Short mmCIF file of C-alpha atoms and ligand atoms in Angstrom, two decimals:
data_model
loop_
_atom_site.label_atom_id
_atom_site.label_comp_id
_atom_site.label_asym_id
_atom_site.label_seq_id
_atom_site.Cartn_x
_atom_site.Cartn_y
_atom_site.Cartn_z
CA UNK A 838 84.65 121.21 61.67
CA UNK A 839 83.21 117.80 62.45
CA UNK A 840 85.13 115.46 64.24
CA UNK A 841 86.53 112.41 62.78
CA UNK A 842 85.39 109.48 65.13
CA UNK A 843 88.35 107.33 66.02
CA UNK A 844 88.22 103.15 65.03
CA UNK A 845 87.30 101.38 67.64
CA UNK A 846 90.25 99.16 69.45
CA UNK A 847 90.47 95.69 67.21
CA UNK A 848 91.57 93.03 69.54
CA UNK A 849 91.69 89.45 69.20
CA UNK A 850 90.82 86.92 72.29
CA UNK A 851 92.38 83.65 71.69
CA UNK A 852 91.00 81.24 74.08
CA UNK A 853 87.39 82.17 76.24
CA UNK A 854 87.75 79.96 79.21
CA UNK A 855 87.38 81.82 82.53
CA UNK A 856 89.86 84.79 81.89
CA UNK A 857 89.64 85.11 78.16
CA UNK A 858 86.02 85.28 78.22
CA UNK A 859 85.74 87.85 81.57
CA UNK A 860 88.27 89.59 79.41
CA UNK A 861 86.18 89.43 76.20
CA UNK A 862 83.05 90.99 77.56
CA UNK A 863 84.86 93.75 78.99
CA UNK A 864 86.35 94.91 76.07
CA UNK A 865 83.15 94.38 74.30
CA UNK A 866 81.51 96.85 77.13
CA UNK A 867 84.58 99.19 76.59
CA UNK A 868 83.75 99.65 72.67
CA UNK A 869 85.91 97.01 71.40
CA UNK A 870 85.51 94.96 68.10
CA UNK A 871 86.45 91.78 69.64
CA UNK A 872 87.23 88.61 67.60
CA UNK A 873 87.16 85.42 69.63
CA UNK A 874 88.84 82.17 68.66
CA UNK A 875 88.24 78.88 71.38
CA UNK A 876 90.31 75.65 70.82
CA UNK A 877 86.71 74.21 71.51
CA UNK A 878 84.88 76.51 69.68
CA UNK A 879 81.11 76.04 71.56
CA UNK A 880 82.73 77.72 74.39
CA UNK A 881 82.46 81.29 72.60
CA UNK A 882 79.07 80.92 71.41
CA UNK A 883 77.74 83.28 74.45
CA UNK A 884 80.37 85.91 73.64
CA UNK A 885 79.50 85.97 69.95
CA UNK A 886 75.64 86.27 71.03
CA UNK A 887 76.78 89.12 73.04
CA UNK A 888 78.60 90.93 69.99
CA UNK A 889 82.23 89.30 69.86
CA UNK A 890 83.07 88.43 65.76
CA UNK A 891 83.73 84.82 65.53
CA UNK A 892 87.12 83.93 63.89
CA UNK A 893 86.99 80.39 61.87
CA UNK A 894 90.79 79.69 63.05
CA UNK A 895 93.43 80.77 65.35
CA UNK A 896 95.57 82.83 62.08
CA UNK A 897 91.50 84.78 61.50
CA UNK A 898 91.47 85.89 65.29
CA UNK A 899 94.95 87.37 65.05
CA UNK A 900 94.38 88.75 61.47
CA UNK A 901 91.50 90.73 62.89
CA UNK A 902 93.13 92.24 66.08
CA UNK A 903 95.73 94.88 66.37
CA UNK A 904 96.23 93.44 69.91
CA UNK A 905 95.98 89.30 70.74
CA UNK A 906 95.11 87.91 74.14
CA UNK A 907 96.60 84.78 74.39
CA UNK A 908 94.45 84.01 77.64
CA UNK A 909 95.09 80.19 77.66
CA UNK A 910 95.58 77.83 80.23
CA UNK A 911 99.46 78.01 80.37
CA UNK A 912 102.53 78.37 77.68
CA UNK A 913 102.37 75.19 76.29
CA UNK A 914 99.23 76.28 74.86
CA UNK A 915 100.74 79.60 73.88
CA UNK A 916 103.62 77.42 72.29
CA UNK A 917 100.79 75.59 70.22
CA UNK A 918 99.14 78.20 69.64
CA UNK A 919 102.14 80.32 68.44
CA UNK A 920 103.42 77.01 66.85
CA UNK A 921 100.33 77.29 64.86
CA UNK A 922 100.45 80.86 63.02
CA UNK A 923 102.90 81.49 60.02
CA UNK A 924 101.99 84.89 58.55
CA UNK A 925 104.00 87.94 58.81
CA UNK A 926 102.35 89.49 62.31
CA UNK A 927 104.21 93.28 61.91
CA UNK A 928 102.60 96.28 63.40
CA UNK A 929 100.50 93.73 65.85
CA UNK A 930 101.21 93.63 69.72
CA UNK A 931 101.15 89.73 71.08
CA UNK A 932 100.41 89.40 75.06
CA UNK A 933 100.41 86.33 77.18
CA UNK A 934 98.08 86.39 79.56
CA UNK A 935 98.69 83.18 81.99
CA UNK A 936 100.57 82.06 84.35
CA UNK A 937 104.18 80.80 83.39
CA UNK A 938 107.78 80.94 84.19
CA UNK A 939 110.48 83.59 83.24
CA UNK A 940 111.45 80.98 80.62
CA UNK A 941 108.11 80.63 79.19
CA UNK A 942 107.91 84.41 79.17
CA UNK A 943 111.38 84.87 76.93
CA UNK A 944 110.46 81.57 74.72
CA UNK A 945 107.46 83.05 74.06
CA UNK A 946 109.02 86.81 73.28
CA UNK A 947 111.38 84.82 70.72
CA UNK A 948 108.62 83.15 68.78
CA UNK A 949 106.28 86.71 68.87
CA UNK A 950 109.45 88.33 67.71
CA UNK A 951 110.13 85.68 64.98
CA UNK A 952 106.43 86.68 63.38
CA UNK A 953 107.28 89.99 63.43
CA UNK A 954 105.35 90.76 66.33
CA UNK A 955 105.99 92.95 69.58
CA UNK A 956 105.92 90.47 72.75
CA UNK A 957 103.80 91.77 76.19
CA UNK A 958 103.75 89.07 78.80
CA UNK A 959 100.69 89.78 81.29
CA UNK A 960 100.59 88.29 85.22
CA UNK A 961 96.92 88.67 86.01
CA UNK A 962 96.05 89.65 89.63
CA UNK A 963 92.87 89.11 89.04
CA UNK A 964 89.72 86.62 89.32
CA UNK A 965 87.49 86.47 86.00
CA UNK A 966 84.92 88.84 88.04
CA UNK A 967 86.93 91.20 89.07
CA UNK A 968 88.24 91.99 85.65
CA UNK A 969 87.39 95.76 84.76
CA UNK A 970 86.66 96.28 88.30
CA UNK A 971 88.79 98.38 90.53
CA UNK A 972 90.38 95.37 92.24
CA UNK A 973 92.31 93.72 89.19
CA UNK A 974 95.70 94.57 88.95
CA UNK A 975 97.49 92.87 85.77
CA UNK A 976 101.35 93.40 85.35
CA UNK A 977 102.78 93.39 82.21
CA UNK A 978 106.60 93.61 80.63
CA UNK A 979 108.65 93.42 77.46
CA UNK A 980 107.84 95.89 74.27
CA UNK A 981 107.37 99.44 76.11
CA UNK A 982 106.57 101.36 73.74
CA UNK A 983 103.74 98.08 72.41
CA UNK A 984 102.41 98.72 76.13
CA UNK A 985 102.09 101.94 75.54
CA UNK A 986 99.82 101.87 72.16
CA UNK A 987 97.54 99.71 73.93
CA UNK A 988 97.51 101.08 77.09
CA UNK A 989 93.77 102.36 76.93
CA UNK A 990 92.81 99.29 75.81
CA UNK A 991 94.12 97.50 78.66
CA UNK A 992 93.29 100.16 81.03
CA UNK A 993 89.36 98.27 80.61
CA UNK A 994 90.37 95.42 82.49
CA UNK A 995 91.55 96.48 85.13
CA UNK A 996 95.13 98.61 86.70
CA UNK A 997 97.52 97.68 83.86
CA UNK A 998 101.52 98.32 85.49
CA UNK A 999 104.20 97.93 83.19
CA UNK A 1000 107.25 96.24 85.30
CA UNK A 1001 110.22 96.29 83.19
CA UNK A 1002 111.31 95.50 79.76
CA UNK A 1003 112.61 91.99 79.96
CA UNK A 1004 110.03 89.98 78.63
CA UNK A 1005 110.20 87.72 82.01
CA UNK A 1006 109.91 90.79 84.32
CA UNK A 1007 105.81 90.30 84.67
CA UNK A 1008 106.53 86.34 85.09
CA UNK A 1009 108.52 87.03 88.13
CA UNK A 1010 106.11 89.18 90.13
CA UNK A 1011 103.51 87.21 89.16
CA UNK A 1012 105.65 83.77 91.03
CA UNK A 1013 106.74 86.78 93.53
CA UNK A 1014 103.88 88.03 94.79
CA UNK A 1015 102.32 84.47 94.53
CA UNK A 1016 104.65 83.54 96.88
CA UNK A 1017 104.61 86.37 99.04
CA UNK A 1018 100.74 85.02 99.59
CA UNK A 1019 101.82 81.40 99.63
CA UNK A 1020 104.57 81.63 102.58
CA UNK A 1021 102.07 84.17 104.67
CA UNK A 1022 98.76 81.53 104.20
CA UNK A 1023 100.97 78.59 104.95
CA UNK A 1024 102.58 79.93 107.32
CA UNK A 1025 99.12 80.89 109.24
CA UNK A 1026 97.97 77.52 108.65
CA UNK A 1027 101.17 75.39 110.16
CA UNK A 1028 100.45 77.99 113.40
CA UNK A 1029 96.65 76.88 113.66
CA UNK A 1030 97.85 73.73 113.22
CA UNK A 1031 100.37 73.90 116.11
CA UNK A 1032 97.86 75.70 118.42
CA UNK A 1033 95.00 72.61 117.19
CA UNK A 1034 96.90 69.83 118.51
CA UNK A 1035 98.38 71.65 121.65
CA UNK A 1036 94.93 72.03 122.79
CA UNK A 1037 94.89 76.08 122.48
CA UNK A 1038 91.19 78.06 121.54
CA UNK A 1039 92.21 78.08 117.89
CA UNK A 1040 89.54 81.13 117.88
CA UNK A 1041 91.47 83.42 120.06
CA UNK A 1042 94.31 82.63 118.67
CA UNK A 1043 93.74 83.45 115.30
CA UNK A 1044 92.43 86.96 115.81
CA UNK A 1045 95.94 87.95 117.60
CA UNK A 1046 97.76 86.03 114.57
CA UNK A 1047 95.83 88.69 112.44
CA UNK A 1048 97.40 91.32 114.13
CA UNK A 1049 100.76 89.87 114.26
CA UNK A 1050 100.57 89.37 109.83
CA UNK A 1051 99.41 93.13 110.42
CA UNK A 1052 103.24 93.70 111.62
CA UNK A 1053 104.61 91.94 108.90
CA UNK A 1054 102.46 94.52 106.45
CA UNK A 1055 103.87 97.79 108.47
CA UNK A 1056 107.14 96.46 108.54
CA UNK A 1057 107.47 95.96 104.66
CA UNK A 1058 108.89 99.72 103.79
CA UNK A 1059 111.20 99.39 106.64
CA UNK A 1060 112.43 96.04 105.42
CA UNK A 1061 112.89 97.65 101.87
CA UNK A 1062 114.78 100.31 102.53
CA UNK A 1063 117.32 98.19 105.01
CA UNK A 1064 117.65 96.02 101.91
CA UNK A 1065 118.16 98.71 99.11
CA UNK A 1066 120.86 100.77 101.76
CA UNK A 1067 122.25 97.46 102.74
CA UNK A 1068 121.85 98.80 106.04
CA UNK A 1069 120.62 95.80 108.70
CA UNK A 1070 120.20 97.33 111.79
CA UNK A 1071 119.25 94.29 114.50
CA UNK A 1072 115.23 96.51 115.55
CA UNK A 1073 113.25 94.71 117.79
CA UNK A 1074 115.78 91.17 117.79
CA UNK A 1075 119.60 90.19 117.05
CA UNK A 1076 120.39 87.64 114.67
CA UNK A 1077 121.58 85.35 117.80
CA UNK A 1078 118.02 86.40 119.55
CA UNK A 1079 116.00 85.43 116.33
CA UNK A 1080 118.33 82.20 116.25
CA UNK A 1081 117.39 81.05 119.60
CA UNK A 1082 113.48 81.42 118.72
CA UNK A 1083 113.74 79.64 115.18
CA UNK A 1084 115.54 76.67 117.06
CA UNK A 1085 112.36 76.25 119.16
CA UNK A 1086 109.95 76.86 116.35
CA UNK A 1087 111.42 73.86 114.65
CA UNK A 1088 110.85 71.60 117.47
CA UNK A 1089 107.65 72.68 117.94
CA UNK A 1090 106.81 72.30 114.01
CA UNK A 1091 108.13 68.77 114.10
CA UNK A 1092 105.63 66.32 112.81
CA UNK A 1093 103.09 69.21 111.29
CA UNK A 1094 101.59 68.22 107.87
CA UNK A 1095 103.12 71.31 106.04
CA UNK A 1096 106.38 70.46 107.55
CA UNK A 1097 108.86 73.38 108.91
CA UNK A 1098 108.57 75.99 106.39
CA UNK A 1099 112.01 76.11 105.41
CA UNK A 1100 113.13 77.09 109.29
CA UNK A 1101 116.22 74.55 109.33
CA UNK A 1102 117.43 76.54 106.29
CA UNK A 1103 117.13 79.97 107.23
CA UNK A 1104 118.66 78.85 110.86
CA UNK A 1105 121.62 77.77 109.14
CA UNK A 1106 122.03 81.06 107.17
CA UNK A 1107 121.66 82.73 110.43
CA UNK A 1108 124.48 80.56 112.35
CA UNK A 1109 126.54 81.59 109.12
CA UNK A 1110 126.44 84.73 109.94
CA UNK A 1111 126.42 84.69 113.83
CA UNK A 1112 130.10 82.90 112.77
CA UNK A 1113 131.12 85.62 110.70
CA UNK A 1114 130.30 87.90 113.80
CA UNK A 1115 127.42 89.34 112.55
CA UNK A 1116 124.88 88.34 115.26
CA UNK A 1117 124.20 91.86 116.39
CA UNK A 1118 122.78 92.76 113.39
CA UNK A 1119 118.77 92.14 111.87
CA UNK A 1120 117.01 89.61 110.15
CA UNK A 1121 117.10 91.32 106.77
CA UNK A 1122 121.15 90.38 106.40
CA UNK A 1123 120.16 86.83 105.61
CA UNK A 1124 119.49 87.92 102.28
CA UNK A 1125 121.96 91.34 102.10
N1 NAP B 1543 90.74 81.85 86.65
C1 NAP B 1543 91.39 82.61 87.51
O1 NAP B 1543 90.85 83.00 88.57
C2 NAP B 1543 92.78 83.08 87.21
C3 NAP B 1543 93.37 84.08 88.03
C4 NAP B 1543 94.65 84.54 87.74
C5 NAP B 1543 95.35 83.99 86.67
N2 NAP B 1543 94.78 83.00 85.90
C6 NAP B 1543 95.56 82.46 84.79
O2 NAP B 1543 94.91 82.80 83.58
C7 NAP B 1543 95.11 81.76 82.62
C8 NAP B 1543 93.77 81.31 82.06
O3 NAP B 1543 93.01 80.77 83.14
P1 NAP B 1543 91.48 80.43 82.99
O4 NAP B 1543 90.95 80.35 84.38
O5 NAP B 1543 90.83 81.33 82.01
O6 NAP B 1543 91.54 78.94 82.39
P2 NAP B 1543 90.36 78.13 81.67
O7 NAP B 1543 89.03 78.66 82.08
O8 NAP B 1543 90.64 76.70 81.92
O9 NAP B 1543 90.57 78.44 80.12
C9 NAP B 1543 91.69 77.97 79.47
C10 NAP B 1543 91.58 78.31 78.00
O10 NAP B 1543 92.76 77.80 77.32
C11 NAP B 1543 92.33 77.04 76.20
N3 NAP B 1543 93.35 76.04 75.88
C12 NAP B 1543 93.95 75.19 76.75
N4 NAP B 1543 94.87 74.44 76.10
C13 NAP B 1543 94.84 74.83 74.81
C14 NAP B 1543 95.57 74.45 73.65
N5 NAP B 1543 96.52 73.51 73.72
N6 NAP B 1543 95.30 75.07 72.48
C15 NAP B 1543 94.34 76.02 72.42
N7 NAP B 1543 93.60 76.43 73.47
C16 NAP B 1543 93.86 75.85 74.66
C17 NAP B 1543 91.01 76.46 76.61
O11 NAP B 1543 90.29 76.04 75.46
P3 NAP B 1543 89.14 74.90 75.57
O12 NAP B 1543 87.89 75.63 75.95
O13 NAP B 1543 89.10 74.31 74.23
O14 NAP B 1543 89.60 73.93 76.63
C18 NAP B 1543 90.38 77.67 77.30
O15 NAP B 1543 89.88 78.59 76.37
C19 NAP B 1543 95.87 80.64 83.34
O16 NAP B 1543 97.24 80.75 83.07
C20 NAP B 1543 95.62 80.94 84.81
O17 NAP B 1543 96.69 80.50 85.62
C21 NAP B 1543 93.51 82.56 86.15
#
């Protein structure tokens, strides 16, 4: 008996900048028909060359795709662009893939819903070339089962994770982990700073900061599991030891360009709970 071939994947790519366009070609590679719609529409010229359909208007791109990137610069464009579509969009999956807020990410659901549309919201974890290689991670969350259809699909550009299904769930990993990168850089950079102007070999230094952000890696499942058994037992420093050091890291920050990193804050929450007689305990309790 021969085999009946299955139809290729029909996605739709609404905007080619950077992402949209890393993300067009790889689904083109991946056996994709891929229709391509760019607010300025020279920029998709290449990717048509290269096989993508070209769509005459926003509503053609998302006519011809069972699944539409929206990989725009940020959710006012989504808004527009969503603003922009009237047509009933059933049996189509709708994903959002920029950077936005957990607001964005549930205004946007509502309006995808509205069409008739299932909602995906998509945090990419990922630079335009290293989407479809092993190092892209993108994080997605709303419609489940919507994920699920296109999971193949999405499995070209790169590790797709589902993380919940509140629309805003992939909106606040995205800012999370963001974050998580934001404190540890800055917080690196206010040190060389400190060690700069006190004269220190910022060299030497740096290579034993390395291994000190190396503790901060190892201690993460440690620091998880004190949080989820809201169990915070003091390790290697007391709340009243840790106190003592933050006090002098504040001094010693004073005048830096990146300021104090939010020390005088979390020295407060630690007096609050040195009060409540809590001081024995670790440095996970300021947020149990
Ligand atoms: N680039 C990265 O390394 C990277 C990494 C992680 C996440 N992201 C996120 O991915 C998203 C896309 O980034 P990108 O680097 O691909 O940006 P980009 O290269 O600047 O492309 C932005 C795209 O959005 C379109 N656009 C902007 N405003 C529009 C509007 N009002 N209506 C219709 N189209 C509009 C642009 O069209 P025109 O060509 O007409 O301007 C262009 O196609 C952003 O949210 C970004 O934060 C990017």
């Amino acid at each position: 008996m021969t085999e009946i071939a299955k139809p290729a994947p029909r996605v739709a790519v609404v905007g080619t900048g950077a992402i949209g366009g890393a993300v067009a070609r790889r689904l083109l590679a991946g056996g994709c028909e891929v229709a391509v719609w760019n607010r300025t529409a020279s920029r998709s010229a290449r990717l048509v060359d290269e096989g993508a359909l070209p769509a005459a208007s926003i509503g053609d791109a998302v006519a011809a795709g069972d699944l539409v990137l929206l990989t725009l610069t940020d959710h006012a464009a989504v808004r527009q662009c969503l603003a922009a579509l009237d047509t009933d969009l059933s049996g189509r999956t709708v994903v959002a893939m920029c950077t936005g807020t957990p607001d964005d990410a549930r205004s946007a659901a509502r309006r995808v819903a509205a069409l008739g549309a299932h909602y995906l919201d998509a945090g990419v974890q990922a630079s335009p070339e290293t989407i479809g290689a092993g190092a892209a991670t993108i994080l997605y969350s709303g419609h489940r089962p919507a994920f699920e259809e296109h999971a193949a699909t999405l499995r070209l550009l790169g590790g797709p994770r589902f993380v919940g299904e509140a629309p805003e769930a992939a909106a606040v990993w995205d800012l999370a982990l963001f974050g998580v990168w934001y404190d540890a850089q800055l917080g690196l950079l206010r040190a060389l700073e400190t060690v700069r102007e006190a004269g220190v070999d910022v060299a030497g230094f740096a290579r034993t900061a390395g291994v000190q952000l190396g503790h901060v890696v190892a201690g993460v499942p440690g620091t998880v599991s004190e949080l989820l058994e809201a169990d915070y037992p003091a390790g290697p420093a007391r709340l009243t030891e840790h106190l003592a050091v933050v006090r002098r890291l504040i001094g010693l920050r004073s005048g830096l360009r990146l300021g104090d990193g939010g020390l005088p804050e979390a020295a407060a929450r630690i007096e609050e709970l040195i009060a409540d007689g809590r001081g024995d305990e670790g440095l996970t309790a300021t947020i149990g």
